[in-house]
Amino acid sequence: MLYGILAGNKVHLSEIARSLNETIPLKKTIWRLSRNLFAFEEKETVMENYVSLVKKQTDEENAVTVCTL
């Protein structure tokens, strides 16, 4: 997943799947990525890490940050 995001510079599953250049049909790759993303159980940890990183780079008094899981 991360390789696909970095290689394609996109976050849509279809674009990530295209950037992987797999020999299986695109639909199957998208389905696999979707299934694995749904099963990922560390969403809250990733969001906490992201928020702490963003906080370091923004002026907290004037910033509005919206985060959803």
mmCIF file of N, CA and C in Angstrom:
data_model
loop_
_atom_site.group_PDB
_atom_site.id
_atom_site.type_symbol
_atom_site.label_atom_id
_atom_site.label_comp_id
_atom_site.label_asym_id
_atom_site.label_seq_id
_atom_site.Cartn_x
_atom_site.Cartn_y
_atom_site.Cartn_z
ATOM 1 N N MET A 1 0.827 -1.180 0.000
ATOM 2 C CA MET A 1 0.000 0.000 0.000
ATOM 3 C C MET A 1 0.879 1.254 0.000
ATOM 4 N N LEU A 2 1.852 1.303 0.912
ATOM 5 C CA LEU A 2 2.718 2.477 0.979
ATOM 6 C C LEU A 2 3.520 2.664 -0.298
ATOM 7 N N TYR A 3 4.008 1.570 -0.853
ATOM 8 C CA TYR A 3 4.744 1.671 -2.115
ATOM 9 C C TYR A 3 3.853 2.272 -3.197
ATOM 10 N N GLY A 4 2.610 1.815 -3.271
ATOM 11 C CA GLY A 4 1.686 2.329 -4.271
ATOM 12 C C GLY A 4 1.407 3.810 -4.098
ATOM 13 N N ILE A 5 1.271 4.253 -2.861
ATOM 14 C CA ILE A 5 1.029 5.673 -2.586
ATOM 15 C C ILE A 5 2.245 6.496 -3.009
ATOM 16 N N LEU A 6 3.415 6.026 -2.629
ATOM 17 C CA LEU A 6 4.637 6.762 -2.970
ATOM 18 C C LEU A 6 4.924 6.745 -4.464
ATOM 19 N N ALA A 7 4.703 5.607 -5.103
ATOM 20 C CA ALA A 7 4.999 5.494 -6.527
ATOM 21 C C ALA A 7 4.024 6.297 -7.384
ATOM 22 N N GLY A 8 2.760 6.279 -6.994
ATOM 23 C CA GLY A 8 1.757 6.956 -7.801
ATOM 24 C C GLY A 8 1.439 8.368 -7.367
ATOM 25 N N ASN A 9 1.887 8.768 -6.177
ATOM 26 C CA ASN A 9 1.580 10.088 -5.630
ATOM 27 C C ASN A 9 0.081 10.328 -5.499
ATOM 28 N N LYS A 10 -0.673 9.284 -5.279
ATOM 29 C CA LYS A 10 -2.133 9.363 -5.141
ATOM 30 C C LYS A 10 -2.572 8.527 -3.942
ATOM 31 N N VAL A 11 -3.777 8.796 -3.441
ATOM 32 C CA VAL A 11 -4.294 8.013 -2.322
ATOM 33 C C VAL A 11 -5.563 7.234 -2.681
ATOM 34 N N HIS A 12 -6.039 7.338 -3.912
ATOM 35 C CA HIS A 12 -7.187 6.543 -4.345
ATOM 36 C C HIS A 12 -6.734 5.115 -4.620
ATOM 37 N N LEU A 13 -7.535 4.145 -4.192
ATOM 38 C CA LEU A 13 -7.145 2.747 -4.364
ATOM 39 C C LEU A 13 -6.896 2.395 -5.823
ATOM 40 N N SER A 14 -7.688 2.932 -6.721
ATOM 41 C CA SER A 14 -7.500 2.603 -8.135
ATOM 42 C C SER A 14 -6.150 3.123 -8.649
ATOM 43 N N GLU A 15 -5.758 4.303 -8.216
ATOM 44 C CA GLU A 15 -4.468 4.856 -8.632
ATOM 45 C C GLU A 15 -3.305 4.108 -7.989
ATOM 46 N N ILE A 16 -3.473 3.716 -6.725
ATOM 47 C CA ILE A 16 -2.445 2.924 -6.055
ATOM 48 C C ILE A 16 -2.281 1.594 -6.775
ATOM 49 N N ALA A 17 -3.406 0.959 -7.108
ATOM 50 C CA ALA A 17 -3.372 -0.332 -7.804
ATOM 51 C C ALA A 17 -2.679 -0.201 -9.159
ATOM 52 N N ARG A 18 -2.959 0.850 -9.891
ATOM 53 C CA ARG A 18 -2.310 1.061 -11.192
ATOM 54 C C ARG A 18 -0.797 1.216 -11.038
ATOM 55 N N SER A 19 -0.371 1.921 -10.002
ATOM 56 C CA SER A 19 1.059 2.164 -9.819
ATOM 57 C C SER A 19 1.811 0.898 -9.429
ATOM 58 N N LEU A 20 1.107 -0.126 -8.950
ATOM 59 C CA LEU A 20 1.759 -1.377 -8.578
ATOM 60 C C LEU A 20 2.137 -2.219 -9.792
ATOM 61 N N ASN A 21 1.494 -1.957 -10.940
ATOM 62 C CA ASN A 21 1.794 -2.660 -12.197
ATOM 63 C C ASN A 21 1.780 -4.182 -12.042
ATOM 64 N N GLU A 22 0.767 -4.700 -11.385
ATOM 65 C CA GLU A 22 0.663 -6.149 -11.200
ATOM 66 C C GLU A 22 0.099 -6.808 -12.449
ATOM 67 N N THR A 23 0.363 -8.102 -12.581
ATOM 68 C CA THR A 23 -0.105 -8.828 -13.762
ATOM 69 C C THR A 23 -1.556 -9.298 -13.630
ATOM 70 N N ILE A 24 -2.117 -9.231 -12.430
ATOM 71 C CA ILE A 24 -3.514 -9.629 -12.243
ATOM 72 C C ILE A 24 -4.423 -8.468 -12.643
ATOM 73 N N PRO A 25 -5.724 -8.747 -12.889
ATOM 74 C CA PRO A 25 -6.632 -7.661 -13.276
ATOM 75 C C PRO A 25 -6.696 -6.542 -12.224
ATOM 76 N N LEU A 26 -6.845 -5.327 -12.692
ATOM 77 C CA LEU A 26 -6.893 -4.154 -11.813
ATOM 78 C C LEU A 26 -7.976 -4.307 -10.746
ATOM 79 N N LYS A 27 -9.114 -4.823 -11.133
ATOM 80 C CA LYS A 27 -10.236 -5.008 -10.202
ATOM 81 C C LYS A 27 -9.841 -5.899 -9.025
ATOM 82 N N LYS A 28 -9.083 -6.951 -9.297
ATOM 83 C CA LYS A 28 -8.633 -7.870 -8.232
ATOM 84 C C LYS A 28 -7.649 -7.169 -7.295
ATOM 85 N N THR A 29 -6.763 -6.353 -7.845
ATOM 86 C CA THR A 29 -5.797 -5.623 -7.022
ATOM 87 C C THR A 29 -6.519 -4.627 -6.123
ATOM 88 N N ILE A 30 -7.480 -3.905 -6.675
ATOM 89 C CA ILE A 30 -8.258 -2.943 -5.882
ATOM 90 C C ILE A 30 -9.001 -3.660 -4.771
ATOM 91 N N TRP A 31 -9.595 -4.812 -5.088
ATOM 92 C CA TRP A 31 -10.340 -5.572 -4.087
ATOM 93 C C TRP A 31 -9.418 -6.004 -2.956
ATOM 94 N N ARG A 32 -8.209 -6.494 -3.300
ATOM 95 C CA ARG A 32 -7.251 -6.934 -2.288
ATOM 96 C C ARG A 32 -6.817 -5.773 -1.402
ATOM 97 N N LEU A 33 -6.493 -4.637 -2.013
ATOM 98 C CA LEU A 33 -6.076 -3.472 -1.235
ATOM 99 C C LEU A 33 -7.196 -3.007 -0.307
ATOM 100 N N SER A 34 -8.408 -3.002 -0.809
ATOM 101 C CA SER A 34 -9.564 -2.588 -0.019
ATOM 102 C C SER A 34 -9.771 -3.512 1.175
ATOM 103 N N ARG A 35 -9.702 -4.811 0.933
ATOM 104 C CA ARG A 35 -9.889 -5.801 1.999
ATOM 105 C C ARG A 35 -8.817 -5.641 3.072
ATOM 106 N N ASN A 36 -7.574 -5.479 2.653
ATOM 107 C CA ASN A 36 -6.481 -5.327 3.619
ATOM 108 C C ASN A 36 -6.580 -4.012 4.388
ATOM 109 N N LEU A 37 -7.001 -2.962 3.731
ATOM 110 C CA LEU A 37 -7.165 -1.678 4.405
ATOM 111 C C LEU A 37 -8.280 -1.739 5.437
ATOM 112 N N PHE A 38 -9.373 -2.423 5.102
ATOM 113 C CA PHE A 38 -10.489 -2.577 6.040
ATOM 114 C C PHE A 38 -10.054 -3.357 7.281
ATOM 115 N N ALA A 39 -9.171 -4.341 7.108
ATOM 116 C CA ALA A 39 -8.727 -5.182 8.217
ATOM 117 C C ALA A 39 -7.631 -4.522 9.063
ATOM 118 N N PHE A 40 -7.092 -3.411 8.594
ATOM 119 C CA PHE A 40 -6.012 -2.725 9.318
ATOM 120 C C PHE A 40 -6.543 -2.209 10.647
ATOM 121 N N GLU A 41 -5.895 -2.589 11.749
ATOM 122 C CA GLU A 41 -6.412 -2.267 13.088
ATOM 123 C C GLU A 41 -5.640 -1.170 13.811
ATOM 124 N N GLU A 42 -4.705 -0.541 13.158
ATOM 125 C CA GLU A 42 -3.899 0.486 13.810
ATOM 126 C C GLU A 42 -4.270 1.902 13.357
ATOM 127 N N LYS A 43 -5.518 2.102 12.936
ATOM 128 C CA LYS A 43 -5.940 3.414 12.418
ATOM 129 C C LYS A 43 -5.761 4.524 13.443
ATOM 130 N N GLU A 44 -6.128 4.240 14.690
ATOM 131 C CA GLU A 44 -6.029 5.278 15.724
ATOM 132 C C GLU A 44 -4.580 5.659 15.998
ATOM 133 N N THR A 45 -3.688 4.686 16.001
ATOM 134 C CA THR A 45 -2.269 4.969 16.217
ATOM 135 C C THR A 45 -1.710 5.818 15.084
ATOM 136 N N VAL A 46 -2.071 5.482 13.855
ATOM 137 C CA VAL A 46 -1.609 6.261 12.703
ATOM 138 C C VAL A 46 -2.134 7.696 12.804
ATOM 139 N N MET A 47 -3.402 7.864 13.175
ATOM 140 C CA MET A 47 -3.985 9.208 13.284
ATOM 141 C C MET A 47 -3.310 10.008 14.394
ATOM 142 N N GLU A 48 -3.044 9.380 15.523
ATOM 143 C CA GLU A 48 -2.354 10.065 16.617
ATOM 144 C C GLU A 48 -0.964 10.521 16.185
ATOM 145 N N ASN A 49 -0.246 9.658 15.490
ATOM 146 C CA ASN A 49 1.089 10.025 14.997
ATOM 147 C C ASN A 49 1.016 11.168 13.994
ATOM 148 N N TYR A 50 0.017 11.118 13.132
ATOM 149 C CA TYR A 50 -0.168 12.177 12.130
ATOM 150 C C TYR A 50 -0.456 13.516 12.810
ATOM 151 N N VAL A 51 -1.357 13.512 13.775
ATOM 152 C CA VAL A 51 -1.719 14.751 14.466
ATOM 153 C C VAL A 51 -0.516 15.326 15.201
ATOM 154 N N SER A 52 0.265 14.470 15.849
ATOM 155 C CA SER A 52 1.443 14.983 16.562
ATOM 156 C C SER A 52 2.465 15.570 15.589
ATOM 157 N N LEU A 53 2.587 14.985 14.411
ATOM 158 C CA LEU A 53 3.491 15.515 13.393
ATOM 159 C C LEU A 53 2.996 16.861 12.860
ATOM 160 N N VAL A 54 1.699 16.970 12.607
ATOM 161 C CA VAL A 54 1.124 18.220 12.103
ATOM 162 C C VAL A 54 1.245 19.324 13.142
ATOM 163 N N LYS A 55 1.041 18.990 14.401
ATOM 164 C CA LYS A 55 1.145 19.991 15.469
ATOM 165 C C LYS A 55 2.522 20.652 15.502
ATOM 166 N N LYS A 56 3.555 19.864 15.232
ATOM 167 C CA LYS A 56 4.914 20.397 15.261
ATOM 168 C C LYS A 56 5.157 21.416 14.147
ATOM 169 N N GLN A 57 4.378 21.337 13.080
ATOM 170 C CA GLN A 57 4.623 22.171 11.910
ATOM 171 C C GLN A 57 3.606 23.297 11.730
ATOM 172 N N THR A 58 2.718 23.477 12.692
ATOM 173 C CA THR A 58 1.704 24.524 12.560
ATOM 174 C C THR A 58 1.711 25.442 13.772
ATOM 175 N N ASP A 59 1.150 26.612 13.573
ATOM 176 C CA ASP A 59 0.944 27.572 14.651
ATOM 177 C C ASP A 59 -0.376 27.203 15.309
ATOM 178 N N GLU A 60 -0.328 26.560 16.470
ATOM 179 C CA GLU A 60 -1.517 26.011 17.098
ATOM 180 C C GLU A 60 -2.577 27.060 17.441
ATOM 181 N N GLU A 61 -2.198 28.298 17.649
ATOM 182 C CA GLU A 61 -3.170 29.320 18.005
ATOM 183 C C GLU A 61 -4.062 29.711 16.820
ATOM 184 N N ASN A 62 -3.554 29.589 15.601
ATOM 185 C CA ASN A 62 -4.294 30.028 14.433
ATOM 186 C C ASN A 62 -4.685 28.896 13.497
ATOM 187 N N ALA A 63 -4.459 27.650 13.887
ATOM 188 C CA ALA A 63 -4.714 26.524 12.999
ATOM 189 C C ALA A 63 -6.000 25.792 13.370
ATOM 190 N N VAL A 64 -6.671 25.277 12.346
ATOM 191 C CA VAL A 64 -7.831 24.416 12.532
ATOM 192 C C VAL A 64 -7.504 23.095 11.848
ATOM 193 N N THR A 65 -7.545 22.004 12.610
ATOM 194 C CA THR A 65 -7.235 20.694 12.073
ATOM 195 C C THR A 65 -8.458 19.805 12.220
ATOM 196 N N VAL A 66 -8.870 19.187 11.136
ATOM 197 C CA VAL A 66 -10.011 18.274 11.151
ATOM 198 C C VAL A 66 -9.493 16.877 10.871
ATOM 199 N N CYS A 67 -9.753 15.952 11.776
ATOM 200 C CA CYS A 67 -9.299 14.566 11.621
ATOM 201 C C CYS A 67 -10.497 13.635 11.760
ATOM 202 N N THR A 68 -10.631 12.708 10.845
ATOM 203 C CA THR A 68 -11.692 11.718 10.938
ATOM 204 C C THR A 68 -11.107 10.337 10.758
ATOM 205 N N LEU A 69 -11.728 9.384 11.396
ATOM 206 C CA LEU A 69 -11.289 7.992 11.254
ATOM 207 C C LEU A 69 -12.261 7.221 10.425
#
